[in-house]
PDB file of C-alpha atoms in Angstrom:
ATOM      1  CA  UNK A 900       0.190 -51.393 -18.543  1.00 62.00           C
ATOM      2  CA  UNK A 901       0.925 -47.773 -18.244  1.00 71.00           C
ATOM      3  CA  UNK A 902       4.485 -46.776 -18.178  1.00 70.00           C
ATOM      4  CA  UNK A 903       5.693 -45.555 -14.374  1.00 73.00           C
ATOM      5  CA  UNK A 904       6.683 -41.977 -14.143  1.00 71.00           C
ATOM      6  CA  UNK A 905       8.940 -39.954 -12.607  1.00 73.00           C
ATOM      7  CA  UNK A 906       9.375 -36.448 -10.819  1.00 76.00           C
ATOM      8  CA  UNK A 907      10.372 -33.981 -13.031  1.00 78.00           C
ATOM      9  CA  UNK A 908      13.475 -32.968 -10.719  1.00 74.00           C
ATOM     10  CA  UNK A 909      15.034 -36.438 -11.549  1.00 78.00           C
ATOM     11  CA  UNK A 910      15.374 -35.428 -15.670  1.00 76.00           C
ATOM     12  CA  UNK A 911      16.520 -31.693 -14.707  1.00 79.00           C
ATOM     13  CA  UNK A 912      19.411 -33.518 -12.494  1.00 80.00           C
ATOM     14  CA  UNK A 913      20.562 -35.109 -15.306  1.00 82.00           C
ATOM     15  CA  UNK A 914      21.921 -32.132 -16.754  1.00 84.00           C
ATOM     16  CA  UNK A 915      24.488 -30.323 -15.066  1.00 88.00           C
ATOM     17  CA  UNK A 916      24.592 -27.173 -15.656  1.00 88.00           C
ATOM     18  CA  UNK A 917      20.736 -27.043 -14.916  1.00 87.00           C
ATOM     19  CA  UNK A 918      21.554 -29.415 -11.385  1.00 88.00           C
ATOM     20  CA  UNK A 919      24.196 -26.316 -10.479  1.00 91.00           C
ATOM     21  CA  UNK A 920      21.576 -24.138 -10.797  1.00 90.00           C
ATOM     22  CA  UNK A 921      19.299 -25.917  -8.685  1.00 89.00           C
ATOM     23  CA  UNK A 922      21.439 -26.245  -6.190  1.00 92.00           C
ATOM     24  CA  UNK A 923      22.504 -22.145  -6.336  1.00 91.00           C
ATOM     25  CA  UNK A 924      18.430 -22.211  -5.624  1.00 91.00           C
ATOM     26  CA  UNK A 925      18.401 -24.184  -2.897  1.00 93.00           C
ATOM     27  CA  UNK A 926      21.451 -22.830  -1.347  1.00 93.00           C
ATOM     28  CA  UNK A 927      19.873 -19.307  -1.557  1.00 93.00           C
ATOM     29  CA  UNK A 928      16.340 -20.704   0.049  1.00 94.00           C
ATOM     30  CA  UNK A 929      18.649 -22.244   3.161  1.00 93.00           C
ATOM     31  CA  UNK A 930      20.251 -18.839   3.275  1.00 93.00           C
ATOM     32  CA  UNK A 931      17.022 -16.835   3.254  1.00 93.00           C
ATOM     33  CA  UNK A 932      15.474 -19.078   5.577  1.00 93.00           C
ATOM     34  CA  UNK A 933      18.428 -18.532   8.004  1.00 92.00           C
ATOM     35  CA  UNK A 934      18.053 -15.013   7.519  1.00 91.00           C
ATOM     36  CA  UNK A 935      14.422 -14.900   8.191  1.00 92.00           C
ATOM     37  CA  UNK A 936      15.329 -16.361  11.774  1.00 90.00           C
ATOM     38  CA  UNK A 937      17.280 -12.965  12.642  1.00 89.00           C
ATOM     39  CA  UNK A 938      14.528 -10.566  11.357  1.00 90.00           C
ATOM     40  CA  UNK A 939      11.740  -9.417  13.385  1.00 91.00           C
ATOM     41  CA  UNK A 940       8.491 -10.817  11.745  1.00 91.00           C
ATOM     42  CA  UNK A 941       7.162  -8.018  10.009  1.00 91.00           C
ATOM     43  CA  UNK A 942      10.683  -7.432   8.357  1.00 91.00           C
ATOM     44  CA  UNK A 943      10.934 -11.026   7.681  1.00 92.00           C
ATOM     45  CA  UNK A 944       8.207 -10.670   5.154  1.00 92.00           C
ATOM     46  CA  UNK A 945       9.559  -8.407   3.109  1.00 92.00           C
ATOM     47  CA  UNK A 946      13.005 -10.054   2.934  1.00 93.00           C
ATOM     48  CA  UNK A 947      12.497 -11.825  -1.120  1.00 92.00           C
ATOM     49  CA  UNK A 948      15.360 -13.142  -1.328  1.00 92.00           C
ATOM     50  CA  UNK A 949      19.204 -13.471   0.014  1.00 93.00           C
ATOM     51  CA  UNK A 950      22.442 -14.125  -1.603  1.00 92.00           C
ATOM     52  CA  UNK A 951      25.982 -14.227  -0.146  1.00 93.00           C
ATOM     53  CA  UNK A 952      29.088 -13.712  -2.239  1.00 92.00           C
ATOM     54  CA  UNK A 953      32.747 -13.594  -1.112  1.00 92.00           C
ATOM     55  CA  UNK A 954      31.113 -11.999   2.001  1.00 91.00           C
ATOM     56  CA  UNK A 955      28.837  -9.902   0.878  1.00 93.00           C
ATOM     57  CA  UNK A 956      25.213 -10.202   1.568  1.00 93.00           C
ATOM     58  CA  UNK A 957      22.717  -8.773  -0.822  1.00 94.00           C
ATOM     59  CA  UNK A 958      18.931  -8.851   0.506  1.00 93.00           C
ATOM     60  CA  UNK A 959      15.891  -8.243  -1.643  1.00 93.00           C
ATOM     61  CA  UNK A 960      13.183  -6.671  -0.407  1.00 93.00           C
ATOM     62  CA  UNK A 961       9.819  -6.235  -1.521  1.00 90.00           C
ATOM     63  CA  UNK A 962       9.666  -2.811  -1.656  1.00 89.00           C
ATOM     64  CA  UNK A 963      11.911   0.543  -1.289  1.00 92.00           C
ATOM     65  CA  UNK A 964       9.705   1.393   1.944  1.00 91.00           C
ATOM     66  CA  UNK A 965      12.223  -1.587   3.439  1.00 92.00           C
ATOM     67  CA  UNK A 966      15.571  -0.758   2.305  1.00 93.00           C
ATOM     68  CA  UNK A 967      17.057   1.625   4.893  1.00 92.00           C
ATOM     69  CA  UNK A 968      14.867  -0.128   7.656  1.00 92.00           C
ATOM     70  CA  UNK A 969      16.816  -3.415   6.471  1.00 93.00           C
ATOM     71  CA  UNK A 970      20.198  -1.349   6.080  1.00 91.00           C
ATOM     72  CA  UNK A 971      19.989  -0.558   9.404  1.00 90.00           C
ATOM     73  CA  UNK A 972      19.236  -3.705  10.673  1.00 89.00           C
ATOM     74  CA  UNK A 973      22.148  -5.578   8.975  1.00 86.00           C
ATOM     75  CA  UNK A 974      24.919  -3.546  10.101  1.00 81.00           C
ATOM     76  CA  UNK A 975      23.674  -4.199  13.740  1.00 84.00           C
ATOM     77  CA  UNK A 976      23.250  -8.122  13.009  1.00 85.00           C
ATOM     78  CA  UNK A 977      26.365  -8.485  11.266  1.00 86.00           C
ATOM     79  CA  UNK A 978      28.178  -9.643  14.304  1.00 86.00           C
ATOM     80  CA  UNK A 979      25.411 -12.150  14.917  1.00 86.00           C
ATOM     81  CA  UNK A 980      25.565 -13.749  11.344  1.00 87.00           C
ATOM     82  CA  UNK A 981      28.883 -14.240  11.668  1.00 87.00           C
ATOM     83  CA  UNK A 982      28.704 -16.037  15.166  1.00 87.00           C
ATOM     84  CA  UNK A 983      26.278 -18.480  13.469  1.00 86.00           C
ATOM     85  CA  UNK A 984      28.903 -19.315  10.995  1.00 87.00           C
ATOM     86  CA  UNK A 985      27.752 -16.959   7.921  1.00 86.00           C
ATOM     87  CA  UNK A 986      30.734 -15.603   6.735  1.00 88.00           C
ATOM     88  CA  UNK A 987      29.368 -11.631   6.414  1.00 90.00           C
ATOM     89  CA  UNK A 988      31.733  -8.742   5.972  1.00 91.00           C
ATOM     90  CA  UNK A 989      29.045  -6.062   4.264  1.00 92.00           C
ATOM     91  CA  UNK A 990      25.741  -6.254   3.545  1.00 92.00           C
ATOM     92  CA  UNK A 991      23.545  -4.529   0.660  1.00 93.00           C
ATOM     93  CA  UNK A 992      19.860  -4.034   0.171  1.00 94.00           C
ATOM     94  CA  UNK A 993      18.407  -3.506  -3.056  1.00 93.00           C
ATOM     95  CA  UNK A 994      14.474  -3.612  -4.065  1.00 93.00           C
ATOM     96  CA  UNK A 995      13.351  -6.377  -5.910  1.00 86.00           C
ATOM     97  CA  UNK A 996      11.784  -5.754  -9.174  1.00 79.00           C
ATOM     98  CA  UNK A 997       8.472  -7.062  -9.793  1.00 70.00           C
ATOM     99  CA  UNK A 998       8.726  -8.080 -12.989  1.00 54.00           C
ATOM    100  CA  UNK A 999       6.474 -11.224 -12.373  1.00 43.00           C
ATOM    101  CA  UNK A1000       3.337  -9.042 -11.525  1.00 43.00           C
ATOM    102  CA  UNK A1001       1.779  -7.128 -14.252  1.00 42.00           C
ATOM    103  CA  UNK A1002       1.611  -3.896 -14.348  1.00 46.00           C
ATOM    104  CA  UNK A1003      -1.658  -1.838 -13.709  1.00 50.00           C
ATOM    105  CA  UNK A1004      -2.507   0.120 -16.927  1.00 51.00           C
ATOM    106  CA  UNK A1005      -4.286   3.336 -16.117  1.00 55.00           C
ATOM    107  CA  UNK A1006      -8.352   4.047 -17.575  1.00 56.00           C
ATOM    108  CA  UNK A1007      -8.225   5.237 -20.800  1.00 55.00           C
ATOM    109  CA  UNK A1008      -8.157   8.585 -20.977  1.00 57.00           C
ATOM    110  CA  UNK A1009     -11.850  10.819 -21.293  1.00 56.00           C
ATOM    111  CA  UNK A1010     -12.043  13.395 -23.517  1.00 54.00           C
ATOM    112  CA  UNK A1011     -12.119  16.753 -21.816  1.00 53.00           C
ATOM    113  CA  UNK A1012     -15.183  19.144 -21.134  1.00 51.00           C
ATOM    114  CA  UNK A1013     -14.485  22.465 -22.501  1.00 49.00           C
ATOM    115  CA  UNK A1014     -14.078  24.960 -19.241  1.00 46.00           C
ATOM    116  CA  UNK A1015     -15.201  28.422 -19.836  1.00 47.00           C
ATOM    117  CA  UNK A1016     -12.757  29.844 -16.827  1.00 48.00           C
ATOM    118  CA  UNK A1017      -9.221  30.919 -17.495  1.00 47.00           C
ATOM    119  CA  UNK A1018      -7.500  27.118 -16.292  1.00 48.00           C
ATOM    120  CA  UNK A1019      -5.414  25.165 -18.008  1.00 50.00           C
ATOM    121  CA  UNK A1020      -8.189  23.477 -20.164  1.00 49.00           C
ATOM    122  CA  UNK A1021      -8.938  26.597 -21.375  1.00 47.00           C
ATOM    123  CA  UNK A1022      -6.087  26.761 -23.288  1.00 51.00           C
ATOM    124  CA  UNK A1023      -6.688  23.967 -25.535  1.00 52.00           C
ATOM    125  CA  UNK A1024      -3.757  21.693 -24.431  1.00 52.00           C
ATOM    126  CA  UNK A1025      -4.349  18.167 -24.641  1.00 61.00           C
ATOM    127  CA  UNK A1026      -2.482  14.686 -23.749  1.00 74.00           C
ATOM    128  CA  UNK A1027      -0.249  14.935 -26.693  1.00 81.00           C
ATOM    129  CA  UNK A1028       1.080  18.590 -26.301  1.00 82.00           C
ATOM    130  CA  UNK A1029       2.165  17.038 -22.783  1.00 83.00           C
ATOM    131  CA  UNK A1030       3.698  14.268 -24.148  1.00 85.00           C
ATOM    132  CA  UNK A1031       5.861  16.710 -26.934  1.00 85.00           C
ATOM    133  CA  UNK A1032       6.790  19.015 -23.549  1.00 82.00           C
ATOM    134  CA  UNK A1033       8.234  16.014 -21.859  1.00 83.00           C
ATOM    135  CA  UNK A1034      10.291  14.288 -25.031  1.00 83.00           C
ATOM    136  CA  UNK A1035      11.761  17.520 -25.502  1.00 82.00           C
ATOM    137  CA  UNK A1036      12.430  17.792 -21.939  1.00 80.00           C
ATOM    138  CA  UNK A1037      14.084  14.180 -21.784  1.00 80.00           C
ATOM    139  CA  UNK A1038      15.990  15.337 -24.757  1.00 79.00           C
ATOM    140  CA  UNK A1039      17.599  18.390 -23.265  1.00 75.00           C
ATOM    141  CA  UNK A1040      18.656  15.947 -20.051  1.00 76.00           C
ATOM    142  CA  UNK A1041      20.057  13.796 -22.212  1.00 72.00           C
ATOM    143  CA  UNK A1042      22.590  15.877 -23.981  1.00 69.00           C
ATOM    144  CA  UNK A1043      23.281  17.445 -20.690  1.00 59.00           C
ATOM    145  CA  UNK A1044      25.947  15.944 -18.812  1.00 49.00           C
ATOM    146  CA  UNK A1045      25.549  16.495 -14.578  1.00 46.00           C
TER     147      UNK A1045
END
């Protein structure tokens, strides 16, 4: 007779530190779900994630097209949040990175045809001359203090 199993939650609950952080994560779900119900629609899509600490409230967005839209939005929904019980004194909105999705790589590059005009193939310059231009570049930044 094959031996019963069990949900995988039920072993991570054993531990404790990894049961606090499942309940951080479900915490922050409640919260985001909460917040979702004072967005309009479109903005609610783009809201990632929420977290609230000692009254601050930091939303992730999806991308930086969002932030000031958001921004704008939370200092005029403050007072709501706080009349359904979320204790909010500021709010922030930072991008979420999308660390998850890979990142497109661009086509290998072709090799150039030779232009007989007086352009900037003309001159011979190639990927890597570009590349030496900008290290130097990021060099000179670097040691340069604004």
């Amino acid at each position: 007779m094959p031996k019963p199993t069990s949900h995988v939650r039920r072993h991570l609950r054993a531990s404790k530190p990894i049961a606090a952080l499942l309940d951080e994560i479900e915490r922050r779900e409640r919260l985001l779900s909460e917040i979702r119900g004072y967005l309009p629609a479109e903005m609610a899509r783009h809201c990632c994630q929420a977290s609230l600490l000692a009254g601050e409230l930091t939303l992730f967005v999806d991308s930086p097209v969002w932030v000031e839209r958001f921004r704008f939005l939370c200092c005029e929904r403050i007072a709501s949040l706080k009349a359904a019980g979320i204790e909010v004194e500021r709010c922030r909105v930072r991008v979420l990175p999308h660390t998850a999705r890979a990142v497109p790589r661009p086509p290998p590059s072709r090799p150039r045809a030779e232009s007989a005009g007086d352009g900037p193939d003309s001159r011979g310059a190639d990927d890597s001359d570009l590349t030496l231009a900008l290290a130097r570049l990021a060099r000179t930044l670097n040691r340069t203090s604004f």
